[in-house]
mmCIF file of C-alpha atoms in Angstrom:
data_model
loop_
_atom_site.group_PDB
_atom_site.id
_atom_site.type_symbol
_atom_site.label_atom_id
_atom_site.label_comp_id
_atom_site.label_asym_id
_atom_site.label_seq_id
_atom_site.Cartn_x
_atom_site.Cartn_y
_atom_site.Cartn_z
ATOM 1 C CA MET A 10 99.164 63.159 197.143
ATOM 2 C CA ALA A 11 101.459 65.970 197.528
ATOM 3 C CA ALA A 12 100.039 69.422 198.742
ATOM 4 C CA PRO A 13 98.992 71.796 196.023
ATOM 5 C CA ALA A 14 101.427 74.713 195.523
ATOM 6 C CA ALA A 15 100.951 77.762 197.207
ATOM 7 C CA ALA A 16 99.711 80.982 195.508
ATOM 8 C CA GLY A 17 102.386 82.639 193.514
ATOM 9 C CA SER A 18 104.580 79.641 193.496
ATOM 10 C CA GLY A 19 104.191 78.784 189.685
ATOM 11 C CA GLU A 20 103.629 75.013 190.360
ATOM 12 C CA GLY A 21 100.050 73.485 189.838
ATOM 13 C CA PRO A 22 96.768 75.156 190.279
ATOM 14 C CA ARG A 23 97.225 78.615 192.165
ATOM 15 C CA SER A 24 95.168 79.044 195.589
ATOM 16 C CA PRO A 25 93.242 82.256 195.361
ATOM 17 C CA LEU A 26 94.014 84.964 197.871
ATOM 18 C CA LEU A 27 91.656 85.683 200.859
ATOM 19 C CA ASP A 28 92.028 89.294 199.479
ATOM 20 C CA ASP A 29 90.092 88.291 196.543
ATOM 21 C CA LEU A 30 87.664 85.972 198.193
ATOM 22 C CA MET A 31 86.538 88.417 200.640
ATOM 23 C CA PRO A 32 87.378 91.411 198.700
ATOM 24 C CA TRP A 33 86.145 94.386 201.138
ATOM 25 C CA SER A 34 88.870 94.651 203.904
ATOM 26 C CA VAL A 35 89.715 97.422 206.380
ATOM 27 C CA ARG A 36 92.812 98.671 207.922
ATOM 28 C CA PRO A 37 93.096 97.768 211.911
ATOM 29 C CA LEU A 38 91.896 100.506 214.377
ATOM 30 C CA ARG A 39 94.530 103.000 215.437
ATOM 31 C CA THR A 40 93.575 104.130 218.973
ATOM 32 C CA GLY A 41 96.742 106.492 219.179
ATOM 33 C CA ARG A 42 96.540 106.269 223.101
ATOM 34 C CA PRO A 43 96.490 102.883 224.581
ATOM 35 C CA TRP A 44 94.363 103.883 227.623
ATOM 36 C CA VAL A 45 91.228 104.009 225.528
ATOM 37 C CA THR A 46 91.483 100.123 225.693
ATOM 38 C CA ALA A 47 91.527 98.284 229.258
ATOM 39 C CA PRO A 48 90.747 94.494 230.338
ATOM 40 C CA ASP A 49 87.790 95.696 232.541
ATOM 41 C CA ALA A 50 85.271 98.203 232.048
ATOM 42 C CA ALA A 51 85.515 99.859 235.644
ATOM 43 C CA SER A 52 89.288 101.004 234.750
ATOM 44 C CA LEU A 53 88.090 102.745 231.782
ATOM 45 C CA LYS A 54 85.562 104.733 233.724
ATOM 46 C CA ALA A 55 88.224 105.476 236.304
ATOM 47 C CA ARG A 56 90.375 106.872 233.305
ATOM 48 C CA TRP A 57 87.620 108.899 232.233
ATOM 49 C CA GLU A 58 86.965 110.495 235.645
ATOM 50 C CA ARG A 59 90.541 111.235 236.271
ATOM 51 C CA LEU A 60 91.137 112.959 232.933
ATOM 52 C CA VAL A 61 88.024 114.854 233.243
ATOM 53 C CA ARG A 62 89.008 116.245 236.656
ATOM 54 C CA ALA A 63 92.604 117.180 235.478
ATOM 55 C CA GLU A 64 93.181 120.651 234.253
ATOM 56 C CA GLY A 65 95.738 122.598 232.250
ATOM 57 C CA ALA A 66 98.833 120.645 231.273
ATOM 58 C CA GLU A 67 97.759 117.857 233.423
ATOM 59 C CA HIS A 68 95.089 117.249 231.146
ATOM 60 C CA GLU A 69 96.853 117.678 228.068
ATOM 61 C CA ARG A 70 99.529 114.839 229.333
ATOM 62 C CA LEU A 71 97.003 112.603 230.391
ATOM 63 C CA PHE A 72 95.041 112.829 227.324
ATOM 64 C CA ALA A 73 98.369 112.050 225.274
ATOM 65 C CA PRO A 74 97.877 114.157 222.058
ATOM 66 C CA THR A 75 98.683 113.040 218.594
ATOM 67 C CA ARG A 76 98.530 114.764 215.461
ATOM 68 C CA SER A 77 94.940 113.345 214.762
ATOM 69 C CA ARG A 78 93.471 113.938 218.263
ATOM 70 C CA THR A 79 94.173 116.653 220.599
ATOM 71 C CA PRO A 80 91.643 117.742 223.732
ATOM 72 C CA GLN A 81 90.751 120.602 221.257
ATOM 73 C CA THR A 82 89.731 118.187 218.271
ATOM 74 C CA PRO A 83 86.200 117.662 217.109
ATOM 75 C CA ALA A 84 84.952 114.453 215.912
ATOM 76 C CA ALA A 85 82.042 112.801 214.182
ATOM 77 C CA ALA A 86 80.087 110.587 216.446
ATOM 78 C CA LEU A 87 80.683 106.955 216.123
ATOM 79 C CA PRO A 88 77.753 104.865 214.080
ATOM 80 C CA GLY A 89 75.546 103.539 216.613
ATOM 81 C CA GLN A 90 77.083 105.312 219.837
ATOM 82 C CA SER A 91 75.761 108.307 221.381
ATOM 83 C CA THR A 92 78.664 110.534 222.690
ATOM 84 C CA GLY A 93 79.845 114.187 222.353
ATOM 85 C CA THR A 94 81.331 115.740 219.072
ATOM 86 C CA GLY A 95 82.436 118.800 220.394
ATOM 87 C CA ARG A 96 85.995 119.585 221.697
ATOM 88 C CA PHE A 97 86.896 117.375 224.516
ATOM 89 C CA ALA A 98 88.353 119.717 226.794
ATOM 90 C CA ARG A 99 85.217 122.058 226.416
ATOM 91 C CA GLU A 100 82.481 119.695 226.850
ATOM 92 C CA PRO A 101 83.484 115.995 227.550
ATOM 93 C CA GLY A 102 80.024 115.028 228.521
ATOM 94 C CA PRO A 103 79.349 111.979 230.397
ATOM 95 C CA CYS A 104 81.594 108.612 230.103
ATOM 96 C CA PRO A 105 80.367 106.613 227.401
ATOM 97 C CA GLU A 106 79.580 102.902 228.321
ATOM 98 C CA PRO A 107 82.419 100.727 227.229
ATOM 99 C CA VAL A 108 82.074 98.386 224.434
ATOM 100 C CA ARG A 109 83.352 94.804 224.161
ATOM 101 C CA ILE A 110 86.040 94.409 221.404
ATOM 102 C CA LEU A 111 88.670 91.750 220.236
ATOM 103 C CA HIS A 112 92.054 93.279 221.124
ATOM 104 C CA GLY A 113 94.452 91.479 218.903
ATOM 105 C CA PRO A 114 93.925 87.990 218.122
ATOM 106 C CA PHE A 115 92.280 86.361 221.297
ATOM 107 C CA ASP A 116 92.178 88.932 223.957
ATOM 108 C CA GLU A 117 88.553 90.226 224.867
ATOM 109 C CA GLN A 118 88.985 93.551 226.360
ATOM 110 C CA TRP A 119 87.043 96.920 226.588
ATOM 111 C CA LEU A 120 86.966 100.402 224.618
ATOM 112 C CA LEU A 121 85.873 103.748 225.187
ATOM 113 C CA PRO A 122 83.857 104.237 222.236
ATOM 114 C CA ASP A 123 84.288 107.890 221.725
ATOM 115 C CA HIS A 124 85.572 109.121 218.446
ATOM 116 C CA ARG A 125 87.393 112.181 220.100
ATOM 117 C CA LEU A 126 89.769 110.036 221.779
ATOM 118 C CA ILE A 127 90.342 107.414 218.734
ATOM 119 C CA ASP A 128 92.901 108.480 215.953
ATOM 120 C CA VAL A 129 91.211 106.249 213.426
ATOM 121 C CA ALA A 130 88.169 104.397 214.667
ATOM 122 C CA ARG A 131 87.069 103.035 211.327
ATOM 123 C CA PRO A 132 83.612 103.783 211.074
ATOM 124 C CA GLU A 133 82.772 101.641 208.407
ATOM 125 C CA LEU A 134 83.225 98.717 210.589
ATOM 126 C CA TRP A 135 80.936 100.377 213.315
ATOM 127 C CA ARG A 136 78.046 100.990 210.669
ATOM 128 C CA VAL A 137 77.990 96.878 209.841
ATOM 129 C CA ALA A 138 78.469 95.516 213.356
ATOM 130 C CA ASP A 139 75.485 93.884 214.562
ATOM 131 C CA GLY A 140 74.050 90.767 215.773
ATOM 132 C CA ARG A 141 74.430 89.215 212.450
ATOM 133 C CA GLN A 142 77.828 90.131 211.652
ATOM 134 C CA LEU A 143 81.125 88.139 211.872
ATOM 135 C CA PHE A 144 84.669 89.528 211.543
ATOM 136 C CA VAL A 145 87.548 87.700 209.821
ATOM 137 C CA VAL A 146 91.060 89.019 211.429
ATOM 138 C CA GLU A 147 93.997 88.224 209.265
ATOM 139 C CA HIS A 148 97.049 88.013 211.390
ATOM 140 C CA GLY A 149 100.333 90.032 209.784
ATOM 141 C CA PRO A 150 103.223 88.046 208.450
ATOM 142 C CA VAL A 151 106.103 87.184 210.487
ATOM 143 C CA PRO A 152 108.946 85.013 209.482
ATOM 144 C CA GLN A 153 108.916 81.375 210.575
ATOM 145 C CA ASP A 154 105.234 81.682 212.198
ATOM 146 C CA THR A 155 103.567 78.692 212.799
ATOM 147 C CA GLY A 156 100.521 80.062 214.465
ATOM 148 C CA PRO A 157 97.093 80.405 212.615
ATOM 149 C CA ALA A 158 96.679 83.027 209.702
ATOM 150 C CA LEU A 159 93.187 84.042 210.758
ATOM 151 C CA SER A 160 90.691 84.269 213.810
ATOM 152 C CA VAL A 161 87.123 85.198 213.820
ATOM 153 C CA THR A 162 84.942 87.184 216.076
ATOM 154 C CA ALA A 163 81.434 88.335 216.701
ATOM 155 C CA LEU A 164 82.906 91.238 218.613
ATOM 156 C CA LEU A 165 84.173 94.603 217.113
ATOM 157 C CA PRO A 166 87.814 93.616 216.430
ATOM 158 C CA ASP A 167 90.708 96.311 216.602
ATOM 159 C CA GLY A 168 92.901 94.416 214.738
ATOM 160 C CA HIS A 169 96.076 95.008 216.896
ATOM 161 C CA SER A 170 99.079 92.964 216.036
ATOM 162 C CA PRO A 171 101.242 91.431 218.722
ATOM 163 C CA ALA A 172 104.361 91.372 216.364
ATOM 164 C CA GLY A 173 104.858 92.336 212.864
ATOM 165 C CA ARG A 174 102.860 93.947 210.091
ATOM 166 C CA PRO A 175 99.156 94.290 211.058
ATOM 167 C CA GLY A 176 96.852 92.231 209.055
ATOM 168 C CA ARG A 177 93.250 93.387 207.733
ATOM 169 C CA LEU A 178 89.806 93.219 209.003
ATOM 170 C CA ARG A 179 87.340 91.474 206.798
ATOM 171 C CA PRO A 180 83.400 91.682 207.769
ATOM 172 C CA LEU A 181 81.328 88.749 206.522
ATOM 173 C CA TYR A 182 78.477 90.780 205.396
ATOM 174 C CA ARG A 183 78.903 94.071 203.751
ATOM 175 C CA ARG A 184 75.577 95.561 205.067
ATOM 176 C CA PRO A 185 73.890 95.078 208.360
ATOM 177 C CA GLY A 186 71.473 92.239 209.046
ATOM 178 C CA GLY A 187 73.598 89.620 207.242
ATOM 179 C CA ALA A 188 73.061 91.545 204.057
ATOM 180 C CA GLU A 189 75.142 90.966 200.887
ATOM 181 C CA PRO A 190 78.227 88.552 201.766
ATOM 182 C CA ASN A 191 81.708 89.962 201.315
ATOM 183 C CA LEU A 192 82.479 87.270 198.992
ATOM 184 C CA ALA A 193 83.819 87.850 195.519
ATOM 185 C CA PRO A 194 80.669 88.135 192.962
ATOM 186 C CA GLY A 195 79.937 84.816 191.427
ATOM 187 C CA LEU A 196 81.959 82.757 194.049
ATOM 188 C CA LEU A 197 78.832 81.479 195.917
ATOM 189 C CA GLY A 198 77.250 80.370 192.373
ATOM 190 C CA LEU A 199 80.290 78.577 191.645
ATOM 191 C CA LEU A 200 80.595 76.663 194.831
ATOM 192 C CA ARG A 201 76.904 75.554 194.912
ATOM 193 C CA ALA A 202 77.097 74.289 191.363
ATOM 194 C CA ARG A 203 80.239 72.296 192.563
ATOM 195 C CA HIS A 204 79.113 71.411 196.286
ATOM 196 C CA GLY A 205 75.234 71.965 196.477
ATOM 197 C CA ARG A 206 73.005 74.276 197.305
ATOM 198 C CA GLU A 207 73.495 74.217 200.826
ATOM 199 C CA VAL A 208 76.677 76.448 200.202
ATOM 200 C CA THR A 209 76.234 79.397 202.350
ATOM 201 C CA ALA A 210 78.344 82.709 203.067
ATOM 202 C CA GLU A 211 78.938 81.033 206.637
ATOM 203 C CA ALA A 212 79.844 77.831 205.012
ATOM 204 C CA VAL A 213 82.487 79.633 202.910
ATOM 205 C CA LEU A 214 83.763 81.546 206.104
ATOM 206 C CA ALA A 215 83.908 78.231 207.930
ATOM 207 C CA TRP A 216 86.309 76.698 205.088
ATOM 208 C CA ILE A 217 88.403 79.672 204.727
ATOM 209 C CA LEU A 218 88.977 79.617 208.612
ATOM 210 C CA ALA A 219 89.958 76.025 208.493
ATOM 211 C CA ALA A 220 92.191 76.031 205.164
ATOM 212 C CA ALA A 221 93.713 79.446 205.104
ATOM 213 C CA ARG A 222 97.430 79.420 205.213
ATOM 214 C CA ARG A 223 100.344 81.887 204.707
ATOM 215 C CA THR A 224 102.157 82.142 201.518
ATOM 216 C CA PRO A 225 105.022 84.470 200.256
ATOM 217 C CA ALA A 226 102.079 86.330 198.244
ATOM 218 C CA GLY A 227 99.802 86.568 201.165
ATOM 219 C CA CYS A 228 96.941 84.551 202.843
ATOM 220 C CA ALA A 229 95.876 81.883 200.428
ATOM 221 C CA VAL A 230 92.725 79.725 200.371
ATOM 222 C CA PRO A 231 92.835 76.624 198.484
ATOM 223 C CA LEU A 232 89.535 75.707 197.351
ATOM 224 C CA PRO A 233 88.746 71.793 196.951
ATOM 225 C CA ALA A 234 87.531 70.361 193.880
ATOM 226 C CA ASP A 235 85.912 67.425 195.731
ATOM 227 C CA THR A 236 82.764 67.485 197.724
ATOM 228 C CA ALA A 237 83.804 65.447 200.218
ATOM 229 C CA ARG A 238 86.830 67.392 201.490
ATOM 230 C CA TRP A 239 84.767 70.734 201.131
ATOM 231 C CA SER A 240 82.306 68.970 203.740
ATOM 232 C CA ALA A 241 84.940 67.844 206.035
ATOM 233 C CA GLY A 242 86.733 71.337 205.966
ATOM 234 C CA VAL A 243 83.291 73.064 206.438
ATOM 235 C CA GLU A 244 82.532 70.685 209.411
ATOM 236 C CA LEU A 245 86.077 71.234 210.904
ATOM 237 C CA GLY A 246 85.404 75.314 210.209
ATOM 238 C CA ARG A 247 82.367 75.487 212.003
ATOM 239 C CA GLU A 248 84.008 73.908 214.939
ATOM 240 C CA LEU A 249 86.674 76.513 214.878
ATOM 241 C CA LEU A 250 84.055 79.357 214.608
ATOM 242 C CA ARG A 251 82.016 77.940 217.599
ATOM 243 C CA LEU A 252 84.987 77.854 219.751
ATOM 244 C CA GLN A 253 86.267 81.223 218.786
ATOM 245 C CA LEU A 254 82.666 83.089 219.342
ATOM 246 C CA ARG A 255 82.942 81.674 222.978
ATOM 247 C CA GLY A 256 79.151 81.295 223.319
ATOM 248 C CA ALA A 257 78.073 84.232 221.250
ATOM 249 C CA ARG A 258 75.197 83.831 219.031
ATOM 250 C CA GLY A 259 73.580 81.188 221.223
ATOM 251 C CA GLY A 260 76.550 78.759 220.777
ATOM 252 C CA ASP A 261 78.232 76.753 223.604
ATOM 253 C CA ARG A 262 81.454 77.851 225.430
ATOM 254 C CA PRO A 263 84.586 76.226 224.846
ATOM 255 C CA ARG A 264 84.841 73.075 227.264
ATOM 256 C CA LEU A 265 87.509 70.587 227.867
ATOM 257 C CA PRO A 266 86.275 67.132 228.636
ATOM 258 C CA GLY A 267 86.265 66.209 232.370
ATOM 259 C CA GLY A 268 89.709 65.516 233.988
ATOM 260 C CA ARG A 269 91.224 67.733 231.518
ATOM 261 C CA ARG A 270 89.367 71.030 232.489
ATOM 262 C CA PRO A 271 92.016 73.537 234.237
ATOM 263 C CA TYR A 272 90.931 74.627 237.656
ATOM 264 C CA VAL A 273 92.641 77.272 240.357
ATOM 265 C CA ARG A 274 94.893 75.082 242.448
ATOM 266 C CA ALA A 275 96.005 78.050 244.490
ATOM 267 C CA ALA A 276 94.622 81.336 244.574
ATOM 268 C CA VAL A 277 96.007 84.036 242.318
ATOM 269 C CA PRO A 278 97.540 86.895 244.538
ATOM 270 C CA PRO A 279 96.036 90.388 244.472
ATOM 271 C CA ALA A 280 99.156 91.393 242.221
ATOM 272 C CA PRO A 281 100.922 88.731 240.377
ATOM 273 C CA SER A 282 104.350 89.637 239.110
ATOM 274 C CA GLU A 283 105.199 87.083 236.731
ATOM 275 C CA LEU A 284 103.737 84.124 234.759
ATOM 276 C CA SER A 285 105.593 80.746 234.145
ATOM 277 C CA TYR A 286 104.863 77.191 233.233
ATOM 278 C CA ASP A 287 105.657 74.099 234.729
ATOM 279 C CA ALA A 288 105.588 71.399 231.496
ATOM 280 C CA GLU A 289 106.141 68.304 233.848
ATOM 281 C CA GLU A 290 103.359 69.051 236.117
ATOM 282 C CA GLN A 291 101.187 70.905 233.287
ATOM 283 C CA ALA A 292 100.693 73.834 235.593
ATOM 284 C CA LEU A 293 100.619 77.755 235.068
ATOM 285 C CA HIS A 294 101.923 79.777 237.745
ATOM 286 C CA LEU A 295 100.863 83.570 238.218
ATOM 287 C CA GLY A 296 103.023 84.322 241.149
ATOM 288 C CA THR A 297 102.171 82.175 244.052
ATOM 289 C CA GLY A 298 98.768 81.497 242.133
ATOM 290 C CA ARG A 299 98.425 78.114 240.255
ATOM 291 C CA ILE A 300 96.373 76.621 237.557
ATOM 292 C CA SER A 301 96.288 73.168 236.181
ATOM 293 C CA PRO A 302 96.143 71.198 234.182
ATOM 294 C CA VAL A 303 97.095 73.639 231.357
ATOM 295 C CA PRO A 304 97.956 71.653 228.340
ATOM 296 C CA ALA A 305 101.398 72.358 226.359
ATOM 297 C CA GLY A 306 99.363 73.216 223.417
ATOM 298 C CA ALA A 307 97.751 76.239 224.908
ATOM 299 C CA TRP A 308 101.168 77.410 226.738
ATOM 300 C CA GLU A 309 102.785 77.168 223.427
ATOM 301 C CA PHE A 310 100.041 78.738 221.144
ATOM 302 C CA ARG A 311 101.358 81.398 219.568
ATOM 303 C CA VAL A 312 100.420 84.220 216.965
ATOM 304 C CA GLY A 313 103.116 86.344 215.355
ATOM 305 C CA GLY A 314 105.674 84.261 217.357
ATOM 306 C CA VAL A 315 104.128 85.601 220.494
ATOM 307 C CA ARG A 316 102.621 83.275 223.202
ATOM 308 C CA MET A 317 99.019 84.524 223.650
ATOM 309 C CA LEU A 318 98.927 83.497 227.449
ATOM 310 C CA GLU A 319 101.973 85.673 228.059
ATOM 311 C CA LEU A 320 100.655 88.419 226.221
ATOM 312 C CA TRP A 321 97.171 88.206 227.835
ATOM 313 C CA PHE A 322 98.926 88.382 231.221
ATOM 314 C CA GLY A 323 101.194 91.147 230.464
ATOM 315 C CA ARG A 324 98.365 93.199 229.302
ATOM 316 C CA ARG A 325 96.748 92.817 232.905
ATOM 317 C CA THR A 326 99.922 93.606 235.199
ATOM 318 C CA ALA A 327 100.855 97.244 234.901
ATOM 319 C CA GLY A 328 104.803 97.095 234.836
ATOM 320 C CA PRO A 329 107.528 99.700 235.707
ATOM 321 C CA GLY A 330 107.283 101.486 232.435
ATOM 322 C CA ALA A 331 103.322 101.917 232.669
ATOM 323 C CA GLU A 332 102.451 105.612 233.359
ATOM 324 C CA GLY A 333 99.437 108.008 232.862
ATOM 325 C CA LEU A 334 95.971 106.852 232.653
ATOM 326 C CA GLU A 335 97.172 103.427 231.274
ATOM 327 C CA ALA A 336 98.609 102.676 234.849
ATOM 328 C CA VAL A 337 95.043 102.771 236.323
ATOM 329 C CA LEU A 338 94.020 99.236 236.666
ATOM 330 C CA PRO A 339 92.025 97.404 239.677
ATOM 331 C CA ARG A 340 93.804 97.519 242.837
ATOM 332 C CA GLY A 341 93.566 93.629 242.865
ATOM 333 C CA TRP A 342 93.438 90.606 240.427
ATOM 334 C CA PRO A 343 89.600 90.482 239.632
ATOM 335 C CA ARG A 344 87.774 87.086 240.039
ATOM 336 C CA GLU A 345 86.838 87.792 236.443
ATOM 337 C CA TRP A 346 90.251 87.865 235.085
ATOM 338 C CA THR A 347 90.599 84.328 236.328
ATOM 339 C CA SER A 348 87.405 83.277 234.824
ATOM 340 C CA GLU A 349 88.667 84.904 231.415
ATOM 341 C CA LEU A 350 91.880 83.269 231.724
ATOM 342 C CA LEU A 351 90.468 79.627 232.385
ATOM 343 C CA GLU A 352 88.280 80.157 229.369
ATOM 344 C CA LEU A 353 91.317 81.111 227.205
ATOM 345 C CA ILE A 354 93.395 78.273 228.306
ATOM 346 C CA THR A 355 90.620 76.080 227.297
ATOM 347 C CA LEU A 356 89.996 77.879 223.949
ATOM 348 C CA LEU A 357 93.900 77.508 222.957
ATOM 349 C CA ALA A 358 93.966 74.129 223.937
ATOM 350 C CA LEU A 359 91.319 73.089 221.775
ATOM 351 C CA LEU A 360 92.306 75.047 218.970
ATOM 352 C CA ALA A 361 95.892 73.417 219.029
ATOM 353 C CA GLU A 362 94.498 69.972 219.107
ATOM 354 C CA LEU A 363 92.520 70.818 215.868
ATOM 355 C CA ARG A 364 95.635 72.130 213.843
ATOM 356 C CA PRO A 365 96.501 68.774 212.441
ATOM 357 C CA ARG A 366 93.027 68.082 210.905
ATOM 358 C CA GLN A 367 93.736 71.766 209.377
ATOM 359 C CA GLU A 368 96.470 70.895 207.714
ATOM 360 C CA GLU A 369 95.073 67.815 206.236
ATOM 361 C CA LEU A 370 92.955 70.086 204.255
ATOM 362 C CA THR A 371 95.752 71.002 202.110
ATOM 363 C CA GLN A 372 95.715 67.602 200.187
ATOM 364 C CA GLY A 373 93.746 67.132 197.234
ATOM 365 C CA PRO A 374 92.807 68.830 193.885
ATOM 366 C CA GLU A 375 91.888 72.555 193.761
ATOM 367 C CA ILE A 376 89.871 75.000 192.203
ATOM 368 C CA GLY A 377 92.775 77.397 191.262
ATOM 369 C CA VAL A 378 92.877 80.787 190.067
ATOM 370 C CA HIS A 379 92.678 79.819 186.486
ATOM 371 C CA GLU A 380 89.263 78.088 186.957
ATOM 372 C CA LEU A 381 87.867 81.002 188.836
ATOM 373 C CA ARG A 382 89.033 83.584 186.271
ATOM 374 C CA VAL A 383 87.396 81.391 183.369
ATOM 375 C CA ALA A 384 84.110 81.299 185.692
ATOM 376 C CA GLY A 385 84.303 85.148 185.824
ATOM 377 C CA VAL A 386 84.718 84.994 189.636
ATOM 378 C CA LEU A 387 88.174 86.702 189.163
ATOM 379 C CA PRO A 388 89.137 89.401 188.657
ATOM 380 C CA VAL A 389 87.335 91.105 191.395
ATOM 381 C CA PRO A 390 85.266 94.266 190.272
ATOM 382 C CA ALA A 391 86.592 97.438 192.328
ATOM 383 C CA THR A 392 83.112 98.093 193.581
ATOM 384 C CA ALA A 393 83.471 94.695 195.770
ATOM 385 C CA ARG A 394 86.578 96.282 197.622
ATOM 386 C CA ARG A 395 84.725 99.370 198.600
ATOM 387 C CA PRO A 396 82.345 99.700 201.624
ATOM 388 C CA ALA A 397 78.462 99.411 200.631
ATOM 389 C CA SER A 398 76.287 102.413 201.314
ATOM 390 C CA VAL A 399 74.594 101.652 204.394
ATOM 391 C CA LEU A 400 73.303 104.740 205.806
ATOM 392 C CA ASP A 401 69.846 104.669 206.738
ATOM 393 C CA HIS A 402 70.008 107.797 208.937
ATOM 394 C CA GLN A 403 72.006 111.003 209.078
ATOM 395 C CA GLU A 404 75.090 110.773 211.564
ATOM 396 C CA GLU A 405 76.232 113.610 213.772
ATOM 397 C CA GLY A 406 79.476 115.202 212.592
ATOM 398 C CA PRO A 407 81.928 117.331 214.684
ATOM 399 C CA ASP A 408 80.725 120.046 216.510
ATOM 400 C CA GLY A 409 77.057 118.443 216.116
ATOM 401 C CA GLN A 410 76.942 119.201 212.565
ATOM 402 C CA PHE A 411 75.524 116.202 210.553
ATOM 403 C CA ALA A 412 78.000 114.523 208.460
ATOM 404 C CA LEU A 413 77.666 114.521 204.787
ATOM 405 C CA LEU A 414 78.450 110.909 203.749
#
């Protein structure tokens, strides 16, 4: 059977857009200064100390002022974080403990969670980030992009796009504690009536992760009319979810079968200057360092047309253009980075192997936009596109005043 028409094609049942199925979305974070994010927490603490010790023009230069943030700008505390809210130049306070985030599609890094240093931190995301939350990261459209349309994480994502227009960030739940799924009202009921009571918010997320595809109208999600295909897609989506969570929430970390696992064959030097791939030997070279076997699928894995392994490496090697606090990185190559690289290779290899199964999900009859409209699921009410009121305590605003929210 031919694949169903893409959203907006005018042929056959139109697939609903992700923007309607998960209606509440948030724009990516805008840090304003790259130095507040780093691949290791120690570098962030060193950058903080250097900035605090600097004076006058040097302090201003290192801070890297923007229209939104200068050393004289007070800001509200980020939800769940205990940091200063007064002017940084006057009372910086102690260095906040860096938090783990997802930087871009698949790069786990660290962030200084101080609102005075971040132009647009999206507090609404921080309010719902907890041990139950999952975030869908929508990748911005790039012509001829063959990479995945979405990724998912249990970490707070910054939504950084490696190329092209940034996508949106979509929490699975609108409230802390896994309350109120961020799904179109009525969608769960419709899918349960079609596919059984075991349809949950996480099952819908699994299907979306497996089946979402790019179309000219935006990210579309074909909803299967037959339960067998739904069940197969949810099973595949749960595997994609398990891999991308990398052991979070009690799951297993990504692991290739014995004999295919990448190992360090030659130690990574303290300052590898370039990254290259030998397809014949399936070897990744970091300067004189060597890792193998590295499947071609991992090396060629791209998002927005950018190789993820090259992007990951580039963020950990300060080039000639790096200056200011962004140039503060470890003196040598930390052992932890090698471990993270081995896991990223494994993750990308496994995700690449699952792509053909994802393509198969586009085959078959759909629950299209028309049926969703008849059922009252669409159009989505405007309230579903706005964040829920989740405040159960006062949040400290600029200069120590309580925010009026």
